[in-house]
Amino acid sequence: MNKEKRKTFGVSEKLLSLICFLLIIMFWCVGSYGGMVKDIFLPSPSAVIEKIVSMARDGSLWANCWESTYRVLIGWIWSVIIALPMGMLMANSRKVSAFVQPIIEFARYLPVVALVPLTLLYLGIGESQKYTIIFLGTFFQLVLMVCDTVSGVDSNMINAARTLGASRMQVYREVIFPAALPGLMDDFRLTIGWAWTYLVVAEMVAADNGLGYMILRSQRYLATDTIFAGLILIGLIGLVTDWIFRILSRLVAPWQERLTDK
Amino acid sequence: MEQKLKLQVRHLNKIFEDTKGGEVVALRDVSLEVRESEFVMIVGPSGCGKTTLINVIGGLETASSGEVLLEGRPVEGPGADRGMVFQGYSLFPWLTVQKNVEFGLKMKKVSAAQRAKKAKEYIDLVGLTGFENALPRQLSGGMKQRVAIARTLANEPEVLLMDEPFGALDAQTRVVMQELLAKISRTTGTTILFITHDIDEAVLLGQRIYVMSRRPGTVREVVEVEIPGERDHNSLVLPEFLATKKRIMDMLWQESNDAAMDR
Ligand SMILES: Nc1ncnc2c1ncn2[C@@H]1O[C@H](COP(=O)(O)OP(=O)(O)O)[C@@H](O)[C@H]1O
Ligand SMILES: [Mg+2]
């Protein structure tokens, strides 16, 4: 009975999201086909779709999407590789935490945009500069999130493992990591979203390909349709990423009870 | 009948620092002994330091002074020789019943085949055959606690430490679990130190009962329990049971009365 209720609620939730999208598209159509906004400010939906199709034909769509996705992945993966063990250590050792927490708290308030000049100075305009921007944008947040998620692991479970003879290393591997995994997947999902923001920052400053670059260059030629195409593509890639992470979460932690189940 | 000493707690003191820097004496000069295959209970009002005591014995907390000896050797830190069962089950929710029970053996790097065999044995002992592949969340509270007991026993600890393991169960399930534990104690000869605030539970299961008093946590008295026959729900109405229960109730009442007069 309870389940039944939740189910119908779930359907209407999806319907609401759909309605929201439809409303926005409707306003867009009215604004542009109705001639209320100039084409140069608001290209028509058909113009944007045509643009996307033509970019898909000449291959620049895939190239730009792939360049951007690749940059996001590299920068973000580095951030995960370092943040994961560091956050776990911070959560389980007061000393490590006391040592690094203040500097991380400090660094996390530095706007990444303000670090761009330094990265250009140190690294030039190559790929490593883009990875670094994405890394800097996500790493400090992610460490704190990992630390928080890992601290949230039920200490009784850790105690149980220790009295069952698990060594410290085994406690990490066999208990803390699997117990924290669903929460970590959420942390990863959120940070990869932010990584996209920083990617666009990086590509707008110094790049000769990628979606951010495409958007910036279009502004120079007043190619608003391309700007819109770029924005829509970034949004779509974001949605797909989110969706992949949700599926992954279910795959790696099928034991988890989810409120949204069924 | 004189069995060898398994566990000795000698002059244990534990002082916590509270948030304002003040001192909380959780244990004061606690000494106790558990002999091989004995079922020993510690009973006392909540807040008297029972959990602190069992955590020190289990190695999860360090004593401020005093020592804990297992077979004559001082213990340091947690170890598989002192198995613990907690009130909150603390099962690993991502592992099946079978894998939960195998956990300790896996930590010891026992081969997979042997692990499976041993786990089956203990799953059978606690009456969970057929639930090997269930996940903890699919089980009732009583069944979860059965898994936790099997998981600890599969490790074959020298002593089984239990901290109010049935405290979260309903009254009927609790009696069933108590009978199960009495049977396990009889058939396996496991040495058990069991903590509770429930006098019925203490008298039903214990061969010897340490009665603790509140603030500062210390052992007030030791009661030997003489109840004929196997311990099960029938024991609950025997005159010997009731007499022992009355004795302990009087002690604890006295204690509460003293505490109330203190104020
Ligand atoms: N980590 C701690 N820090 C400060 N005081 C504590 C801590 N753990 C327990 N205590 C105090 O020690 C006393 C005994 O607690 P506990 O051992 O949990 O009692 P019981 O298990 O008998 O209910 C209580 O007064 C409690 O507030
Ligand atoms: Mg307690």
XYZ file of C-alpha atoms and ligand atoms in Angstrom:
553
model
C 0.000 0.000 0.000
C 2.779 2.300 0.958
C 4.734 1.160 -2.051
C 1.742 1.763 -4.278
C 1.579 5.361 -3.131
C 5.250 5.934 -3.720
C 4.937 4.495 -7.187
C 2.217 6.843 -8.333
C 4.124 9.687 -6.760
C 7.209 8.599 -8.711
C 5.330 8.717 -11.984
C 3.942 12.157 -11.344
C 7.445 13.339 -10.402
C 8.787 12.229 -13.771
C 5.826 13.858 -15.451
C 6.558 17.130 -13.675
C 10.175 17.122 -14.863
C 8.983 16.519 -18.385
C 6.433 19.315 -18.166
C 9.139 21.695 -16.996
C 11.291 20.899 -20.028
C 8.315 21.228 -22.349
C 7.388 24.584 -20.859
C 10.872 25.948 -21.428
C 10.858 24.722 -25.042
C 7.425 26.245 -25.490
C 8.567 29.648 -24.248
C 11.570 29.346 -26.479
C 9.369 28.630 -29.520
C 6.999 31.475 -28.709
C 9.877 33.891 -28.151
C 11.710 33.033 -31.299
C 9.048 32.015 -33.883
C 6.721 34.707 -32.562
C 9.398 37.232 -33.452
C 9.527 38.616 -29.892
C 13.285 38.226 -29.558
C 15.839 38.882 -32.264
C 17.489 35.844 -33.808
C 20.883 37.094 -32.809
C 19.923 36.879 -29.137
C 17.709 33.821 -29.311
C 18.149 31.508 -32.271
C 15.134 29.407 -33.192
C 15.008 25.775 -32.028
C 15.153 24.610 -35.616
C 18.292 26.673 -36.277
C 19.985 25.134 -33.241
C 18.990 21.631 -34.257
C 20.213 22.270 -37.788
C 23.493 23.512 -36.364
C 23.897 20.390 -34.227
C 23.103 18.167 -37.207
C 25.579 19.944 -39.451
C 28.273 19.731 -36.793
C 27.555 16.048 -36.411
C 27.938 15.657 -40.195
C 31.278 17.435 -40.468
C 32.546 15.628 -37.384
C 33.312 18.718 -35.311
C 30.544 17.778 -32.882
C 32.122 14.485 -31.902
C 35.615 15.903 -31.880
C 34.671 18.775 -29.573
C 32.557 16.616 -27.279
C 35.276 14.037 -27.059
C 38.055 16.584 -26.393
C 36.044 18.111 -23.582
C 34.948 14.816 -22.081
C 38.505 13.545 -22.196
C 39.807 16.597 -20.358
C 37.111 16.317 -17.736
C 37.859 12.640 -17.223
C 41.624 13.053 -16.858
C 41.412 15.999 -14.482
C 38.682 14.414 -12.456
C 40.265 10.964 -12.300
C 43.459 12.480 -10.905
C 41.433 14.271 -8.349
C 39.694 11.016 -7.352
C 42.951 9.057 -7.226
C 44.477 11.484 -4.756
C 41.374 12.578 -2.857
C 40.151 9.068 -2.106
C 43.058 7.769 -0.001
C 43.651 11.204 1.484
C 40.035 11.648 2.531
C 40.003 8.140 4.009
C 43.159 8.876 5.981
C 41.779 12.170 7.206
C 38.614 10.503 8.380
C 40.494 7.920 10.385
C 43.450 9.814 11.753
C 43.188 12.950 13.797
C 46.816 13.730 13.098
C 46.483 13.571 9.325
C 43.322 15.601 9.606
C 44.960 18.251 11.784
C 47.845 18.409 9.324
C 45.947 18.906 6.077
C 42.461 20.088 6.959
C 43.263 23.817 7.400
C 45.070 24.118 4.085
C 42.305 22.264 2.286
C 39.631 24.436 3.862
C 41.639 27.462 2.755
C 42.229 26.224 -0.775
C 38.629 25.311 -1.290
C 37.578 28.914 -0.975
C 39.964 30.068 -3.671
C 37.950 30.602 -6.836
C 39.483 28.454 -9.537
C 39.140 31.275 -12.021
C 41.586 33.262 -9.899
C 44.107 30.463 -10.268
C 43.963 30.438 -14.057
C 46.700 33.059 -14.546
C 49.063 31.065 -12.352
C 48.373 27.812 -14.173
C 49.037 29.583 -17.477
C 52.278 30.959 -16.130
C 53.450 27.630 -14.769
C 52.075 25.235 -17.361
C 51.493 27.249 -20.509
C 48.435 26.620 -22.645
C 48.867 22.878 -23.114
C 46.594 20.092 -22.031
C 48.159 19.778 -18.602
C 46.931 23.276 -17.797
C 43.337 22.175 -18.470
C 43.715 19.037 -16.362
C 45.162 21.159 -13.581
C 42.266 23.600 -13.600
C 39.785 20.744 -13.384
C 41.853 19.070 -10.708
C 42.074 22.233 -8.625
C 38.381 22.862 -9.029
C 37.308 19.449 -7.786
C 40.073 18.087 -5.577
C 39.680 20.161 -2.408
C 35.957 19.721 -2.328
C 36.229 16.023 -3.026
C 38.733 15.379 -0.223
C 36.374 16.926 2.281
C 33.414 15.032 0.870
C 35.278 11.723 0.984
C 36.385 12.456 4.530
C 32.823 13.208 5.513
C 31.380 10.132 3.833
C 34.017 7.853 5.343
C 33.552 9.377 8.799
C 29.906 8.492 8.468
C 30.650 4.760 8.350
C 29.091 3.133 11.403
C 31.890 2.797 13.948
C 30.201 -0.264 15.434
C 30.810 -2.038 12.147
C 34.485 -1.107 12.301
C 34.671 -2.313 15.899
C 33.013 -5.573 14.933
C 35.577 -6.096 12.187
C 38.460 -5.389 14.534
C 37.207 -7.858 17.128
C 36.863 -10.388 14.313
C 40.596 -10.078 13.803
C 40.786 -7.607 10.904
C 44.029 -5.636 10.679
C 43.895 -1.892 10.086
C 44.526 -2.433 6.393
C 41.803 -5.066 6.229
C 39.390 -2.748 7.999
C 39.957 -0.163 5.280
C 39.643 -2.599 2.426
C 36.958 -4.945 3.685
C 34.762 -2.627 5.731
C 35.271 1.104 5.392
C 35.566 1.141 1.617
C 32.552 -1.036 0.801
C 30.456 0.641 3.488
C 31.294 4.090 2.144
C 30.980 3.135 -1.517
C 27.384 4.280 -2.129
C 28.153 7.644 -0.534
C 31.402 7.900 -2.465
C 29.591 7.294 -5.734
C 27.364 10.262 -4.912
C 30.425 12.383 -4.157
C 31.967 11.366 -7.474
C 28.800 12.133 -9.346
C 28.611 15.629 -7.882
C 32.260 16.472 -8.467
C 32.287 15.327 -12.057
C 29.451 17.793 -12.594
C 31.609 20.593 -11.226
C 34.482 19.373 -13.355
C 32.440 20.377 -16.393
C 32.121 23.911 -15.068
C 35.868 24.210 -14.666
C 36.462 22.626 -18.041
C 34.550 25.413 -19.715
C 36.576 27.934 -17.725
C 39.789 26.286 -18.903
C 38.693 26.028 -22.519
C 37.528 29.621 -22.654
C 40.907 30.875 -21.571
C 43.247 28.953 -23.782
C 42.248 26.182 -26.122
C 41.726 25.534 -29.791
C 39.083 22.878 -29.476
C 36.452 21.596 -27.089
C 32.950 22.774 -26.297
C 34.041 25.722 -24.174
C 36.262 26.974 -26.968
C 33.459 26.476 -29.463
C 31.151 28.630 -27.367
C 33.724 31.378 -26.895
C 34.642 31.531 -30.577
C 30.983 31.637 -31.600
C 30.499 34.753 -29.550
C 33.075 36.516 -31.711
C 31.125 35.672 -34.885
C 27.761 36.271 -33.205
C 26.928 32.638 -33.981
C 24.308 32.376 -31.272
C 22.996 29.112 -32.679
C 26.385 27.496 -32.090
C 26.468 28.874 -28.538
C 23.095 27.327 -27.849
C 24.177 24.083 -29.468
C 27.236 24.034 -27.190
C 25.179 24.713 -24.088
C 22.675 22.019 -24.938
C 25.450 19.515 -25.617
C 27.120 20.240 -22.276
C 23.787 19.836 -20.526
C 23.091 16.576 -22.313
C 26.517 15.159 -21.521
C 25.888 16.134 -17.897
C 22.585 14.287 -17.877
C 24.147 11.205 -19.420
C 27.012 11.264 -16.912
C 24.570 11.512 -14.058
C 22.592 8.633 -15.421
C 25.713 6.488 -15.852
C 26.659 7.176 -12.238
C 23.250 6.210 -10.977
C 23.490 2.912 -12.822
C 27.038 2.368 -11.566
C 25.924 3.037 -7.991
C 23.341 0.347 -8.305
C 25.871 -2.038 -9.797
C 28.554 -1.553 -7.147
C 26.168 -1.432 -4.199
C 23.141 -3.546 -5.042
C 22.694 -4.264 -1.338
C 21.724 -0.700 -0.631
C 18.137 0.050 0.165
C 17.007 2.992 -1.855
C 14.014 5.147 -1.167
C 13.454 5.556 -4.867
C 13.367 1.811 -5.508
C 10.346 0.743 -7.537
C 34.991 -29.245 38.716
C 37.590 -26.539 39.317
C 38.265 -25.215 35.830
C 41.197 -23.139 34.785
C 40.984 -19.379 34.621
C 40.249 -18.036 31.177
C 39.845 -14.334 31.718
C 40.992 -12.135 34.569
C 40.250 -8.476 35.046
C 42.403 -6.917 37.729
C 41.883 -3.567 39.430
C 40.591 -1.911 36.304
C 40.028 1.836 36.345
C 38.705 3.926 33.519
C 38.389 7.674 33.669
C 36.881 9.622 30.784
C 37.374 13.283 30.266
C 34.116 15.020 29.571
C 33.786 17.932 27.176
C 34.443 20.528 29.853
C 37.681 18.839 30.890
C 36.092 17.298 33.974
C 36.541 13.660 34.873
C 33.981 10.899 34.612
C 34.918 7.784 36.530
C 33.339 4.997 34.501
C 35.090 2.088 36.243
C 36.659 1.998 39.687
C 38.809 -0.910 40.775
C 36.844 -3.560 38.896
C 38.129 -7.102 39.251
C 36.510 -10.257 37.970
C 37.272 -13.741 36.772
C 35.824 -16.041 34.166
C 36.743 -19.719 34.150
C 36.890 -21.954 31.112
C 33.440 -22.789 29.665
C 31.763 -20.661 32.268
C 28.772 -18.418 31.557
C 29.296 -15.241 33.556
C 26.901 -12.325 33.688
C 27.426 -8.718 34.626
C 24.267 -6.922 35.611
C 23.850 -3.306 36.558
C 21.780 -0.215 35.875
C 22.438 1.647 32.661
C 25.291 4.098 32.845
C 27.173 2.043 35.451
C 30.057 1.334 33.079
C 29.169 -2.079 31.664
C 29.865 -1.176 28.054
C 33.087 0.542 29.053
C 34.174 -2.599 30.897
C 33.467 -4.973 28.023
C 35.079 -2.593 25.528
C 38.239 -2.525 27.609
C 38.242 -6.328 27.759
C 37.617 -6.473 24.012
C 40.475 -4.041 23.435
C 38.315 -1.344 21.859
C 39.171 1.005 24.709
C 42.247 1.279 26.870
C 42.060 1.229 30.640
C 43.375 4.121 32.690
C 44.977 1.543 34.959
C 44.715 -2.140 35.785
C 44.998 -5.096 33.469
C 43.069 -7.691 31.531
C 44.601 -11.162 31.268
C 43.490 -13.810 28.801
C 44.900 -17.184 29.821
C 47.424 -15.308 31.914
C 48.641 -13.036 29.129
C 47.807 -9.325 29.129
C 45.656 -8.265 26.176
C 46.379 -5.263 24.021
C 43.984 -3.967 21.434
C 41.198 -5.917 19.795
C 41.810 -9.476 18.623
C 40.033 -12.522 17.296
C 40.642 -14.334 20.610
C 37.961 -12.155 22.219
C 34.867 -12.275 20.052
C 32.259 -9.587 20.604
C 28.539 -9.397 19.951
C 26.892 -5.989 20.195
C 23.337 -4.862 20.730
C 23.214 -3.288 17.268
C 24.219 -6.508 15.405
C 26.827 -4.604 13.349
C 26.481 -6.942 10.388
C 28.061 -5.992 7.091
C 25.037 -5.095 4.964
C 26.778 -5.770 1.633
C 27.611 -9.365 2.553
C 25.263 -12.321 2.568
C 24.677 -14.283 5.761
C 27.255 -16.811 4.594
C 29.880 -14.163 3.829
C 29.210 -12.355 7.087
C 29.871 -15.545 9.011
C 33.002 -16.207 6.956
C 34.375 -12.714 7.617
C 36.711 -13.500 10.513
C 38.061 -16.605 8.792
C 38.722 -14.595 5.647
C 40.706 -12.086 7.711
C 42.789 -15.037 8.939
C 43.289 -16.124 5.319
C 41.595 -19.473 5.789
C 40.989 -21.157 2.405
C 37.641 -20.523 0.738
C 36.534 -24.148 0.924
C 37.285 -24.412 4.624
C 35.637 -21.080 5.286
C 32.465 -22.191 3.607
C 32.424 -25.446 5.528
C 32.972 -23.814 8.908
C 30.446 -21.090 8.204
C 27.812 -23.673 7.279
C 28.444 -25.401 10.586
C 27.795 -22.282 12.639
C 24.898 -21.111 10.508
C 23.385 -24.481 11.293
C 24.165 -24.091 14.998
C 22.185 -20.851 15.213
C 19.335 -22.309 13.164
C 19.723 -20.226 10.016
C 20.183 -23.026 7.486
C 18.440 -21.974 4.289
C 19.248 -18.287 4.777
C 22.880 -18.475 3.657
C 22.338 -16.215 0.678
C 20.049 -13.694 2.319
C 21.251 -10.145 2.905
C 21.064 -8.740 6.445
C 18.342 -6.269 5.537
C 16.034 -9.134 4.656
C 16.289 -10.577 8.186
C 14.396 -9.823 11.391
C 16.232 -8.513 14.463
C 16.443 -11.941 16.072
C 17.818 -13.476 12.885
C 20.363 -10.700 12.525
C 21.595 -11.375 16.011
C 21.840 -15.081 15.170
C 24.083 -14.157 12.254
C 26.211 -11.964 14.510
C 26.581 -14.811 17.011
C 27.484 -17.300 14.279
C 29.961 -14.806 12.809
C 31.723 -14.449 16.137
C 31.638 -18.165 16.999
C 33.019 -19.164 13.584
C 36.203 -17.423 14.682
C 36.381 -19.813 17.648
C 37.324 -17.127 20.173
C 38.727 -17.982 23.611
C 35.951 -15.958 25.143
C 32.696 -14.564 23.812
C 31.900 -11.035 25.025
C 28.288 -9.937 24.662
C 27.018 -6.419 25.341
C 23.247 -6.456 25.831
C 22.873 -8.484 22.633
C 19.134 -9.026 23.039
C 18.308 -5.560 24.312
C 16.669 -4.459 21.064
C 14.504 -7.568 20.640
C 10.877 -8.023 21.642
C 10.187 -10.089 24.770
C 9.240 -13.327 22.985
C 12.163 -13.283 20.610
C 14.426 -12.464 23.515
C 13.473 -15.658 25.384
C 13.997 -17.723 22.245
C 17.438 -16.204 21.802
C 18.291 -16.746 25.455
C 17.419 -20.428 25.147
C 19.503 -20.651 21.996
C 22.469 -19.099 23.733
C 22.091 -21.397 26.763
C 22.114 -24.333 24.367
C 25.177 -23.058 22.540
C 26.959 -22.610 25.852
C 26.078 -26.193 26.870
C 26.954 -27.852 23.588
C 30.055 -25.936 22.536
C 31.493 -25.121 25.964
C 32.242 -21.583 24.822
C 33.347 -19.272 27.618
C 30.886 -16.389 27.758
C 30.913 -13.021 29.496
C 27.526 -11.419 29.040
C 26.405 -7.945 30.024
C 22.854 -6.870 30.701
C 20.684 -4.556 32.743
C 17.895 -7.156 32.706
C 17.873 -9.136 35.970
C 15.731 -11.964 34.521
C 18.220 -12.427 31.733
C 21.147 -12.408 34.147
C 19.634 -15.054 36.408
C 18.324 -17.194 33.563
C 21.657 -17.467 31.782
C 24.393 -16.878 34.342
C 26.274 -19.412 36.396
C 27.747 -16.476 38.232
C 26.584 -12.886 38.300
C 28.638 -9.809 39.032
C 26.340 -7.059 40.216
C 27.661 -3.615 39.367
C 26.732 -0.393 41.056
C 26.368 2.977 39.495
C 28.785 5.789 39.797
C 31.582 5.131 40.136
C 31.207 1.840 38.277
C 32.334 -0.895 40.536
C 31.449 -4.507 41.343
C 29.124 -4.574 44.309
C 28.641 -8.280 44.794
C 29.085 -11.698 43.208
C 26.143 -14.081 43.129
C 26.451 -17.788 42.366
C 23.342 -19.079 40.621
C 22.151 -22.576 41.503
C 19.279 -23.496 39.226
C 18.724 -27.208 38.593
C 18.400 -28.596 35.073
C 18.977 -27.021 31.712
C 18.266 -23.315 31.474
C 15.226 -22.581 29.364
C 11.949 -20.693 29.670
C 10.778 -23.178 32.332
C 13.584 -22.010 34.591
C 11.894 -18.614 34.802
C 9.354 -19.867 37.342
C 11.531 -22.139 39.487
C 11.793 -21.121 43.157
C 15.604 -21.002 42.880
C 15.297 -18.577 39.979
C 12.890 -16.343 41.837
C 14.956 -16.360 45.007
C 18.097 -15.309 43.152
C 16.195 -12.673 41.229
C 14.826 -11.271 44.471
C 18.292 -11.073 45.951
C 19.632 -9.082 43.040
C 16.579 -6.868 42.851
C 17.041 -5.990 46.513
C 20.670 -5.100 45.912
C 19.860 -2.898 42.966
C 16.913 -1.322 44.757
C 19.144 -0.501 47.687
C 21.508 1.008 45.212
C 18.874 3.211 43.551
C 17.607 4.222 46.962
C 21.080 5.257 48.069
C 21.517 7.195 44.861
C 18.201 8.964 45.352
C 19.080 9.884 48.952
C 22.390 11.313 47.762
C 20.669 14.068 45.883
N 33.683 8.224 25.424
C 33.194 8.655 26.602
N 33.503 9.894 27.038
C 33.010 10.352 28.219
N 32.233 9.642 29.035
C 31.888 8.403 28.652
C 32.343 7.844 27.426
N 31.838 6.586 27.299
C 31.100 6.390 28.405
N 31.132 7.449 29.218
C 30.467 7.583 30.535
O 30.833 6.468 31.311
C 29.723 5.993 32.052
C 29.491 4.531 31.767
O 28.993 4.363 30.459
P 28.707 2.931 29.806
O 29.906 2.092 29.973
O 28.209 3.133 28.436
O 27.523 2.389 30.749
P 26.500 1.204 30.494
O 26.959 0.386 29.351
O 26.503 0.442 31.790
O 25.165 1.822 30.265
C 28.540 6.866 31.692
O 28.389 7.835 32.698
C 28.958 7.520 30.392
O 28.399 8.793 30.289
Mg 25.888 -0.148 27.553
